[in-house]
mmCIF file of C-alpha atoms and ligand atoms in Angstrom:
data_model
loop_
_atom_site.group_PDB
_atom_site.id
_atom_site.type_symbol
_atom_site.label_atom_id
_atom_site.label_comp_id
_atom_site.label_asym_id
_atom_site.label_seq_id
_atom_site.Cartn_x
_atom_site.Cartn_y
_atom_site.Cartn_z
ATOM 1 C CA MET A 152 96.259 65.032 112.589
ATOM 2 C CA GLY A 153 93.038 63.145 113.323
ATOM 3 C CA ALA A 154 89.539 63.579 111.893
ATOM 4 C CA GLY A 155 89.075 66.827 113.803
ATOM 5 C CA GLU A 156 91.473 68.839 111.672
ATOM 6 C CA PHE A 157 89.076 70.002 108.960
ATOM 7 C CA GLU A 158 86.234 70.634 111.383
ATOM 8 C CA LEU A 159 88.598 72.720 113.441
ATOM 9 C CA ILE A 160 89.736 74.672 110.372
ATOM 10 C CA ASN A 161 86.142 75.299 109.370
ATOM 11 C CA SER A 162 84.953 76.331 112.794
ATOM 12 C CA CYS A 163 88.004 78.329 113.848
ATOM 13 C CA PHE A 164 89.199 79.944 110.647
ATOM 14 C CA ARG A 165 86.875 79.737 107.651
ATOM 15 C CA GLY A 166 85.009 83.023 107.209
ATOM 16 C CA MET A 167 86.328 84.188 110.575
ATOM 17 C CA GLY A 168 88.486 87.108 109.528
ATOM 18 C CA GLY A 169 87.271 90.416 108.162
ATOM 19 C CA SER A 170 85.188 90.745 105.001
ATOM 20 C CA ARG A 171 86.306 89.550 101.582
ATOM 21 C CA LYS A 172 88.199 92.192 99.584
ATOM 22 C CA SER A 173 88.252 92.384 95.813
ATOM 23 C CA PHE A 174 91.932 91.339 96.212
ATOM 24 C CA THR A 175 90.972 87.735 96.974
ATOM 25 C CA ARG A 176 89.309 85.695 94.247
ATOM 26 C CA LEU A 177 89.544 82.389 96.066
ATOM 27 C CA GLY A 178 90.113 82.161 99.799
ATOM 28 C CA ILE A 179 90.175 79.325 102.361
ATOM 29 C CA GLY A 180 89.252 75.833 101.136
ATOM 30 C CA ASP A 181 91.476 75.037 98.174
ATOM 31 C CA ASP A 182 95.173 74.123 97.903
ATOM 32 C CA ALA A 183 96.052 77.804 97.626
ATOM 33 C CA SER A 184 94.327 81.174 97.517
ATOM 34 C CA ILE A 185 94.099 83.273 94.362
ATOM 35 C CA HIS A 186 94.521 87.059 94.299
ATOM 36 C CA GLU A 187 94.385 90.003 91.981
ATOM 37 C CA LEU A 188 96.076 93.319 92.566
ATOM 38 C CA SER A 189 94.551 96.602 91.376
ATOM 39 C CA ALA A 190 96.325 98.464 88.561
ATOM 40 C CA GLY A 191 99.056 100.814 89.775
ATOM 41 C CA MET A 192 99.456 99.069 93.104
ATOM 42 C CA GLU A 193 102.385 97.087 94.497
ATOM 43 C CA LEU A 194 102.066 94.053 96.767
ATOM 44 C CA VAL A 195 103.722 94.333 100.211
ATOM 45 C CA VAL A 196 104.311 91.050 102.086
ATOM 46 C CA SER A 197 105.701 90.286 105.521
ATOM 47 C CA THR A 198 105.834 87.176 107.694
ATOM 48 C CA ASP A 199 106.247 86.906 111.439
ATOM 49 C CA THR A 200 106.506 84.082 113.953
ATOM 50 C CA SER A 201 105.455 84.092 117.622
ATOM 51 C CA VAL A 202 106.325 81.245 119.983
ATOM 52 C CA GLU A 203 104.998 80.460 123.441
ATOM 53 C CA GLY A 204 107.697 80.956 126.050
ATOM 54 C CA VAL A 205 109.659 83.223 123.720
ATOM 55 C CA HIS A 206 107.186 85.888 122.569
ATOM 56 C CA TRP A 207 104.692 85.461 125.360
ATOM 57 C CA PRO A 208 104.892 83.934 128.847
ATOM 58 C CA THR A 209 103.597 80.331 129.032
ATOM 59 C CA ASP A 210 100.982 81.317 131.633
ATOM 60 C CA PHE A 211 99.623 84.126 129.446
ATOM 61 C CA ASP A 212 96.144 83.760 127.921
ATOM 62 C CA LEU A 213 96.594 82.010 124.572
ATOM 63 C CA SER A 214 93.889 83.889 122.699
ATOM 64 C CA LYS A 215 95.331 87.227 123.865
ATOM 65 C CA ALA A 216 98.767 86.073 122.758
ATOM 66 C CA ALA A 217 97.385 85.202 119.326
ATOM 67 C CA ASP A 218 95.628 88.581 119.082
ATOM 68 C CA ARG A 219 98.949 90.289 119.933
ATOM 69 C CA ALA A 220 100.823 88.189 117.402
ATOM 70 C CA VAL A 221 98.454 89.176 114.596
ATOM 71 C CA CYS A 222 98.698 92.831 115.608
ATOM 72 C CA ALA A 223 102.499 92.590 115.604
ATOM 73 C CA ALA A 224 102.451 91.111 112.105
ATOM 74 C CA LEU A 225 100.076 93.830 110.845
ATOM 75 C CA SER A 226 102.345 96.468 112.330
ATOM 76 C CA ASP A 227 104.905 95.694 109.625
ATOM 77 C CA LEU A 228 102.321 96.680 106.976
ATOM 78 C CA ALA A 229 101.659 99.909 108.890
ATOM 79 C CA ALA A 230 105.386 100.665 108.855
ATOM 80 C CA MET A 231 105.482 100.271 105.073
ATOM 81 C CA GLY A 232 102.448 102.522 104.643
ATOM 82 C CA ALA A 233 100.516 99.625 103.150
ATOM 83 C CA GLU A 234 96.774 99.113 103.263
ATOM 84 C CA ALA A 235 96.228 95.605 104.701
ATOM 85 C CA LEU A 236 94.536 93.153 102.338
ATOM 86 C CA ALA A 237 94.785 89.601 103.640
ATOM 87 C CA VAL A 238 96.439 87.373 106.191
ATOM 88 C CA TRP A 239 97.620 83.740 106.206
ATOM 89 C CA LEU A 240 97.794 82.052 109.577
ATOM 90 C CA ASN A 241 99.968 79.036 110.378
ATOM 91 C CA VAL A 242 98.902 77.575 113.663
ATOM 92 C CA MET A 243 101.090 75.143 115.605
ATOM 93 C CA ALA A 244 99.110 73.878 118.590
ATOM 94 C CA ARG A 245 99.561 71.341 121.367
ATOM 95 C CA ASP A 246 95.910 70.229 121.140
ATOM 96 C CA ALA A 247 92.482 71.088 119.685
ATOM 97 C CA SER A 248 91.625 73.496 122.488
ATOM 98 C CA ALA A 249 94.831 75.455 121.770
ATOM 99 C CA VAL A 250 93.774 75.670 118.086
ATOM 100 C CA GLU A 251 90.434 77.085 119.205
ATOM 101 C CA LYS A 252 91.981 79.654 121.528
ATOM 102 C CA ILE A 253 94.527 80.764 118.946
ATOM 103 C CA GLY A 254 91.755 80.975 116.325
ATOM 104 C CA GLU A 255 89.596 83.047 118.670
ATOM 105 C CA GLY A 256 92.315 85.640 119.366
ATOM 106 C CA ALA A 257 93.708 85.793 115.865
ATOM 107 C CA THR A 258 90.340 86.214 114.190
ATOM 108 C CA ALA A 259 89.243 88.811 116.761
ATOM 109 C CA ALA A 260 92.223 90.927 115.689
ATOM 110 C CA LEU A 261 91.405 90.446 112.009
ATOM 111 C CA ARG A 262 87.758 91.399 112.533
ATOM 112 C CA ARG A 263 88.862 94.527 114.422
ATOM 113 C CA TYR A 264 90.723 95.751 111.332
ATOM 114 C CA ASP A 265 88.394 94.065 108.807
ATOM 115 C CA ILE A 266 91.135 92.017 107.185
ATOM 116 C CA GLU A 267 90.370 88.785 105.442
ATOM 117 C CA LEU A 268 91.892 85.489 106.537
ATOM 118 C CA ALA A 269 92.812 83.992 103.152
ATOM 119 C CA GLY A 270 94.466 80.759 104.261
ATOM 120 C CA GLY A 271 96.930 79.045 106.534
ATOM 121 C CA ASP A 272 97.971 75.739 107.962
ATOM 122 C CA THR A 273 97.074 73.923 111.173
ATOM 123 C CA THR A 274 99.346 71.341 112.761
ATOM 124 C CA ARG A 275 99.953 69.646 116.068
ATOM 125 C CA SER A 276 103.117 70.821 117.750
ATOM 126 C CA VAL A 277 105.159 70.362 120.932
ATOM 127 C CA VAL A 278 104.861 74.081 121.568
ATOM 128 C CA ASN A 279 102.068 76.536 120.789
ATOM 129 C CA ALA A 280 103.126 78.989 118.093
ATOM 130 C CA LEU A 281 101.815 81.053 115.217
ATOM 131 C CA SER A 282 103.364 82.108 112.007
ATOM 132 C CA ILE A 283 101.521 84.935 110.290
ATOM 133 C CA THR A 284 101.913 86.191 106.777
ATOM 134 C CA VAL A 285 100.365 89.543 105.920
ATOM 135 C CA ALA A 286 99.814 91.155 102.541
ATOM 136 C CA GLY A 287 98.989 94.747 101.754
ATOM 137 C CA GLN A 288 99.139 97.193 98.897
ATOM 138 C CA VAL A 289 100.716 100.560 98.196
ATOM 139 C CA PRO A 290 100.609 102.790 95.120
ATOM 140 C CA GLU A 291 103.690 102.014 93.001
ATOM 141 C CA GLY A 292 106.901 103.438 94.472
ATOM 142 C CA LYS A 293 105.161 104.900 97.546
ATOM 143 C CA ALA A 294 106.055 102.339 100.230
ATOM 144 C CA MET A 295 107.894 103.829 103.220
ATOM 145 C CA ARG A 296 111.342 102.244 103.517
ATOM 146 C CA ARG A 297 114.194 102.157 106.003
ATOM 147 C CA ASP A 298 116.708 103.428 103.457
ATOM 148 C CA ARG A 299 114.944 106.671 102.640
ATOM 149 C CA ALA A 300 115.978 109.000 105.510
ATOM 150 C CA ASP A 301 118.017 112.123 104.715
ATOM 151 C CA VAL A 302 120.432 114.167 106.810
ATOM 152 C CA GLY A 303 118.486 117.100 108.280
ATOM 153 C CA ASP A 304 115.173 115.195 108.413
ATOM 154 C CA ALA A 305 113.242 115.485 111.626
ATOM 155 C CA VAL A 306 112.486 112.203 113.436
ATOM 156 C CA TRP A 307 108.903 111.638 114.551
ATOM 157 C CA LEU A 308 107.018 109.080 116.574
ATOM 158 C CA VAL A 309 103.403 107.908 116.396
ATOM 159 C CA GLY A 310 102.429 106.105 119.599
ATOM 160 C CA LYS A 311 104.128 105.543 122.920
ATOM 161 C CA LEU A 312 107.064 103.360 123.959
ATOM 162 C CA GLY A 313 107.979 101.235 126.944
ATOM 163 C CA PHE A 314 104.516 100.470 128.337
ATOM 164 C CA SER A 315 104.243 96.983 126.940
ATOM 165 C CA ALA A 316 107.813 96.090 127.926
ATOM 166 C CA LEU A 317 107.082 97.079 131.513
ATOM 167 C CA GLY A 318 103.834 95.103 131.341
ATOM 168 C CA ILE A 319 105.752 91.965 130.365
ATOM 169 C CA GLU A 320 108.299 92.674 133.101
ATOM 170 C CA GLN A 321 105.532 92.955 135.704
ATOM 171 C CA TRP A 322 103.803 89.828 134.438
ATOM 172 C CA MET A 323 107.026 87.796 134.494
ATOM 173 C CA GLY A 324 107.730 89.111 137.993
ATOM 174 C CA GLY A 325 104.394 87.682 139.171
ATOM 175 C CA LYS A 326 102.663 91.058 139.309
ATOM 176 C CA THR A 327 99.878 90.019 136.941
ATOM 177 C CA LYS A 328 97.675 92.874 138.158
ATOM 178 C CA GLY A 329 100.479 95.458 137.903
ATOM 179 C CA TYR A 330 99.803 98.899 136.403
ATOM 180 C CA PHE A 331 101.540 98.200 133.078
ATOM 181 C CA VAL A 332 99.930 94.789 132.486
ATOM 182 C CA GLN A 333 96.832 96.548 131.041
ATOM 183 C CA TYR A 334 98.990 97.706 128.124
ATOM 184 C CA LEU A 335 99.586 94.113 127.035
ATOM 185 C CA ASP A 336 95.958 94.071 125.816
ATOM 186 C CA GLU A 337 96.437 97.270 123.938
ATOM 187 C CA ILE A 338 98.764 96.542 121.082
ATOM 188 C CA ARG A 339 97.317 98.384 118.161
ATOM 189 C CA PRO A 340 99.078 98.294 114.803
ATOM 190 C CA LYS A 341 99.095 101.864 113.468
ATOM 191 C CA LEU A 342 97.549 100.896 110.133
ATOM 192 C CA GLU A 343 95.605 104.116 109.536
ATOM 193 C CA ALA A 344 98.536 106.273 110.603
ATOM 194 C CA GLY A 345 100.844 104.382 108.264
ATOM 195 C CA VAL A 346 98.636 105.004 105.241
ATOM 196 C CA ARG A 347 98.163 108.620 106.271
ATOM 197 C CA LEU A 348 101.913 109.198 106.570
ATOM 198 C CA ARG A 349 102.487 107.609 103.187
ATOM 199 C CA ASP A 350 99.812 109.842 101.648
ATOM 200 C CA LEU A 351 101.440 112.885 103.263
ATOM 201 C CA GLY A 352 104.634 111.998 101.394
ATOM 202 C CA VAL A 353 106.653 110.357 104.196
ATOM 203 C CA LYS A 354 109.289 108.094 102.630
ATOM 204 C CA CYS A 355 111.025 106.508 105.596
ATOM 205 C CA CYS A 356 109.437 104.625 108.472
ATOM 206 C CA ILE A 357 109.911 101.644 110.791
ATOM 207 C CA ASP A 358 107.776 100.119 113.525
ATOM 208 C CA ILE A 359 109.411 99.809 116.913
ATOM 209 C CA SER A 360 109.265 96.116 117.768
ATOM 210 C CA ASP A 361 112.688 95.592 119.348
ATOM 211 C CA GLY A 362 113.327 98.907 121.134
ATOM 212 C CA LEU A 363 113.983 102.472 120.050
ATOM 213 C CA VAL A 364 117.780 102.210 119.869
ATOM 214 C CA GLN A 365 117.834 99.036 117.815
ATOM 215 C CA ASP A 366 115.039 100.020 115.436
ATOM 216 C CA ALA A 367 116.186 103.629 114.946
ATOM 217 C CA GLY A 368 119.593 102.056 114.287
ATOM 218 C CA HIS A 369 118.078 100.054 111.404
ATOM 219 C CA ILE A 370 117.026 103.294 109.673
ATOM 220 C CA CYS A 371 120.477 104.800 110.332
ATOM 221 C CA ASP A 372 122.287 101.774 108.878
ATOM 222 C CA ALA A 373 120.002 101.485 105.839
ATOM 223 C CA SER A 374 120.100 105.229 105.116
ATOM 224 C CA GLY A 375 123.781 105.754 105.956
ATOM 225 C CA LEU A 376 123.340 108.428 108.637
ATOM 226 C CA GLY A 377 122.855 108.952 112.395
ATOM 227 C CA MET A 378 120.156 110.267 114.741
ATOM 228 C CA ASP A 379 120.007 112.448 117.848
ATOM 229 C CA LEU A 380 116.924 111.584 119.891
ATOM 230 C CA GLU A 381 115.425 113.264 122.977
ATOM 231 C CA VAL A 382 113.941 110.612 125.252
ATOM 232 C CA ALA A 383 111.907 113.099 127.314
ATOM 233 C CA ASP A 384 109.939 114.000 124.165
ATOM 234 C CA VAL A 385 108.712 110.429 123.705
ATOM 235 C CA PRO A 386 104.952 110.354 124.354
ATOM 236 C CA GLY A 387 104.130 108.983 127.793
ATOM 237 C CA TRP A 388 107.625 109.600 129.170
ATOM 238 C CA GLU A 389 106.443 111.485 132.261
ATOM 239 C CA LEU A 390 103.845 108.881 133.113
ATOM 240 C CA LEU A 391 106.441 106.124 132.725
ATOM 241 C CA CYS A 392 108.852 107.945 135.061
ATOM 242 C CA LYS A 393 106.126 108.542 137.623
ATOM 243 C CA LYS A 394 105.038 104.918 137.660
ATOM 244 C CA ALA A 395 108.352 103.100 137.112
ATOM 245 C CA GLY A 396 111.106 105.560 138.031
ATOM 246 C CA GLU A 397 113.467 107.225 135.571
ATOM 247 C CA LYS A 398 115.963 104.358 135.324
ATOM 248 C CA ARG A 399 113.415 101.686 134.463
ATOM 249 C CA ALA A 400 111.559 104.097 132.203
ATOM 250 C CA LEU A 401 114.763 104.804 130.265
ATOM 251 C CA ARG A 402 115.479 101.116 129.851
ATOM 252 C CA ALA A 403 111.903 100.369 128.729
ATOM 253 C CA VAL A 404 111.754 103.238 126.214
ATOM 254 C CA THR A 405 115.133 102.603 124.655
ATOM 255 C CA GLY A 406 115.330 98.815 124.783
ATOM 256 C CA GLY A 407 111.741 97.566 125.137
ATOM 257 C CA GLY A 408 109.794 96.709 122.030
ATOM 258 C CA GLU A 409 106.227 95.598 121.595
ATOM 259 C CA ASP A 410 104.324 98.877 121.666
ATOM 260 C CA TYR A 411 104.526 99.018 117.874
ATOM 261 C CA ALA A 412 104.920 102.775 117.628
ATOM 262 C CA LEU A 413 105.908 104.111 114.196
ATOM 263 C CA LEU A 414 109.190 105.985 113.925
ATOM 264 C CA PHE A 415 109.485 108.030 110.752
ATOM 265 C CA THR A 416 111.638 110.750 109.300
ATOM 266 C CA ALA A 417 110.532 113.712 107.205
ATOM 267 C CA PRO A 418 112.032 116.951 105.897
ATOM 268 C CA ALA A 419 111.589 119.847 108.329
ATOM 269 C CA SER A 420 109.195 121.424 105.826
ATOM 270 C CA LEU A 421 106.670 118.634 106.425
ATOM 271 C CA ARG A 422 104.567 119.428 109.454
ATOM 272 C CA PHE A 423 102.333 117.049 111.361
ATOM 273 C CA LEU A 424 99.246 117.548 113.420
ATOM 274 C CA GLU A 425 99.780 118.047 117.116
ATOM 275 C CA GLY A 426 98.731 114.881 118.900
ATOM 276 C CA PHE A 427 99.157 112.675 115.826
ATOM 277 C CA ALA A 428 102.940 112.523 115.663
ATOM 278 C CA VAL A 429 105.549 113.879 118.063
ATOM 279 C CA LYS A 430 108.968 115.112 117.023
ATOM 280 C CA ILE A 431 111.721 113.417 119.013
ATOM 281 C CA GLY A 432 114.885 114.217 117.114
ATOM 282 C CA ARG A 433 116.842 114.820 113.943
ATOM 283 C CA CYS A 434 118.959 112.912 111.417
ATOM 284 C CA SER A 435 122.597 113.909 111.183
ATOM 285 C CA GLU A 436 125.669 112.869 109.224
ATOM 286 C CA MET A 437 127.454 111.244 112.164
ATOM 287 C CA PRO A 438 126.536 107.503 112.172
ATOM 288 C CA GLY A 439 124.853 105.922 115.199
ATOM 289 C CA VAL A 440 121.912 106.648 117.493
ATOM 290 C CA ARG A 441 122.619 109.195 120.249
ATOM 291 C CA LEU A 442 120.181 109.646 123.120
ATOM 292 C CA TYR A 443 119.552 112.698 125.262
ATOM 293 C CA LEU A 444 117.515 113.223 128.403
ATOM 294 C CA HIS A 445 116.474 116.862 128.810
ATOM 295 C CA GLY A 446 119.367 117.790 126.538
ATOM 296 C CA GLU A 447 122.046 115.774 128.374
ATOM 297 C CA ALA A 448 123.636 112.852 126.551
ATOM 298 C CA VAL A 449 122.696 109.492 128.116
ATOM 299 C CA GLU A 450 124.190 106.038 127.667
ATOM 300 C CA VAL A 451 122.010 102.946 127.864
ATOM 301 C CA ASP A 452 123.212 99.377 128.210
ATOM 302 C CA SER A 453 120.005 97.866 126.852
ATOM 303 C CA LYS A 454 120.264 97.673 123.087
ATOM 304 C CA GLY A 455 116.947 95.953 122.439
ATOM 305 C CA TYR A 456 115.769 92.410 121.947
ATOM 306 C CA ASP A 457 118.084 89.886 120.280
ATOM 307 C CA HIS A 458 116.864 86.254 119.979
ATOM 308 C CA PHE A 459 120.378 84.853 119.980
ATOM 309 C CA GLY A 460 122.269 87.641 121.739
HETATM 310 P P1 LIG B 89 96.710 71.413 102.022
HETATM 311 O O1 LIG B 89 96.746 70.040 102.628
HETATM 312 O O2 LIG B 89 96.363 71.428 100.566
HETATM 313 O O3 LIG B 89 97.907 72.244 102.363
HETATM 314 P P2 LIG B 89 95.088 72.081 104.251
HETATM 315 O O4 LIG B 89 94.322 70.836 104.500
HETATM 316 O O5 LIG B 89 96.294 72.331 105.097
HETATM 317 O O6 LIG B 89 95.463 72.168 102.724
HETATM 318 O O7 LIG B 89 94.139 73.320 104.407
HETATM 319 C C1 LIG B 89 92.859 73.343 103.817
HETATM 320 C C2 LIG B 89 92.397 74.761 103.637
HETATM 321 O O8 LIG B 89 92.244 75.349 104.927
HETATM 322 C C3 LIG B 89 93.409 75.619 102.869
HETATM 323 O O9 LIG B 89 92.688 76.504 102.025
HETATM 324 C C4 LIG B 89 94.116 76.413 103.959
HETATM 325 O O10 LIG B 89 94.544 77.676 103.491
HETATM 326 C C5 LIG B 89 93.024 76.511 105.035
HETATM 327 N N1 LIG B 89 93.588 76.565 106.409
HETATM 328 C C6 LIG B 89 94.173 75.576 107.124
HETATM 329 N N2 LIG B 89 94.581 76.017 108.343
HETATM 330 C C7 LIG B 89 94.239 77.314 108.403
HETATM 331 C C8 LIG B 89 94.409 78.340 109.356
HETATM 332 N N3 LIG B 89 95.031 78.132 110.509
HETATM 333 N N4 LIG B 89 93.933 79.560 109.068
HETATM 334 C C9 LIG B 89 93.342 79.801 107.886
HETATM 335 N N5 LIG B 89 93.126 78.899 106.944
HETATM 336 C C10 LIG B 89 93.595 77.669 107.172
HETATM 337 MG MG1 LIG B 90 97.354 71.077 99.074
#
């Protein structure tokens, strides 16, 4: 890259995230960052890539896309019940103005959650893309995992489903002012909820990024059980039906990702506050995810997003 690279890094990224945490001893500016973890805590790390034309439409605002990408990456920490500590941002950009726009959106998301940007990489690319690495911490042994569900556990949801998927559908269909498009600006990783669930003793959780059926299926596979889920109990279901019709609503809820709701399981004895989490089903011995609509079994053909499917 030309002489502009380091100026761009300094103006777009250095000091542009949230405030420095005690976790980071040395942040942006050296060959690597240096970190220290508090006693009794485990490090939780996840990495996520978002590509123009694959994860967001090419005519979508680049800074919004970057904001969404950072939120999506942080959602994985929420799902583990981790407190977010720092983020590393690899920016692949067609030109300097794309670096600036990506920097603007990404750092806006980090400031919103007060998470430090500890490093990254900036390169020219034939396609705009971001690769985001996030680090968080959990007390030893307390991370929420996909393989911790038990038969008889209730299945709960924090957040709604389907709104973002319908927003993308409207946008791609040229309805850029459509009702659901507003939800594309509203991805919010459930970081506080994740930590709260962990503190309440929840052991098993996933964030819904690729659709309810696929992501619930990941818990079922990892935990060696099945789930019966009532679609009509999913928050926002009635509004979705009213605005999109039952068929599209069903497809969006079961196969559409991107709202980053948290799906978790907990013994029936654990109760959650009304309005915080909503119970949508139960874990059973029979493998697989079974869906019901007002108590009637329903089949869906949409099994969620698959990059190579
Ligand atoms: P190196 O050549 O040693 O890999 P770079 O020149 O790529 O280092 O980066 C210089 C510093 O700027 C490093 O501390 C790196 O973490 C930081 N940096 C580069 N790009 C970004 C970015 N997109 N976001 C945050 N920090 C970045
Ligand atoms: Mg180096």
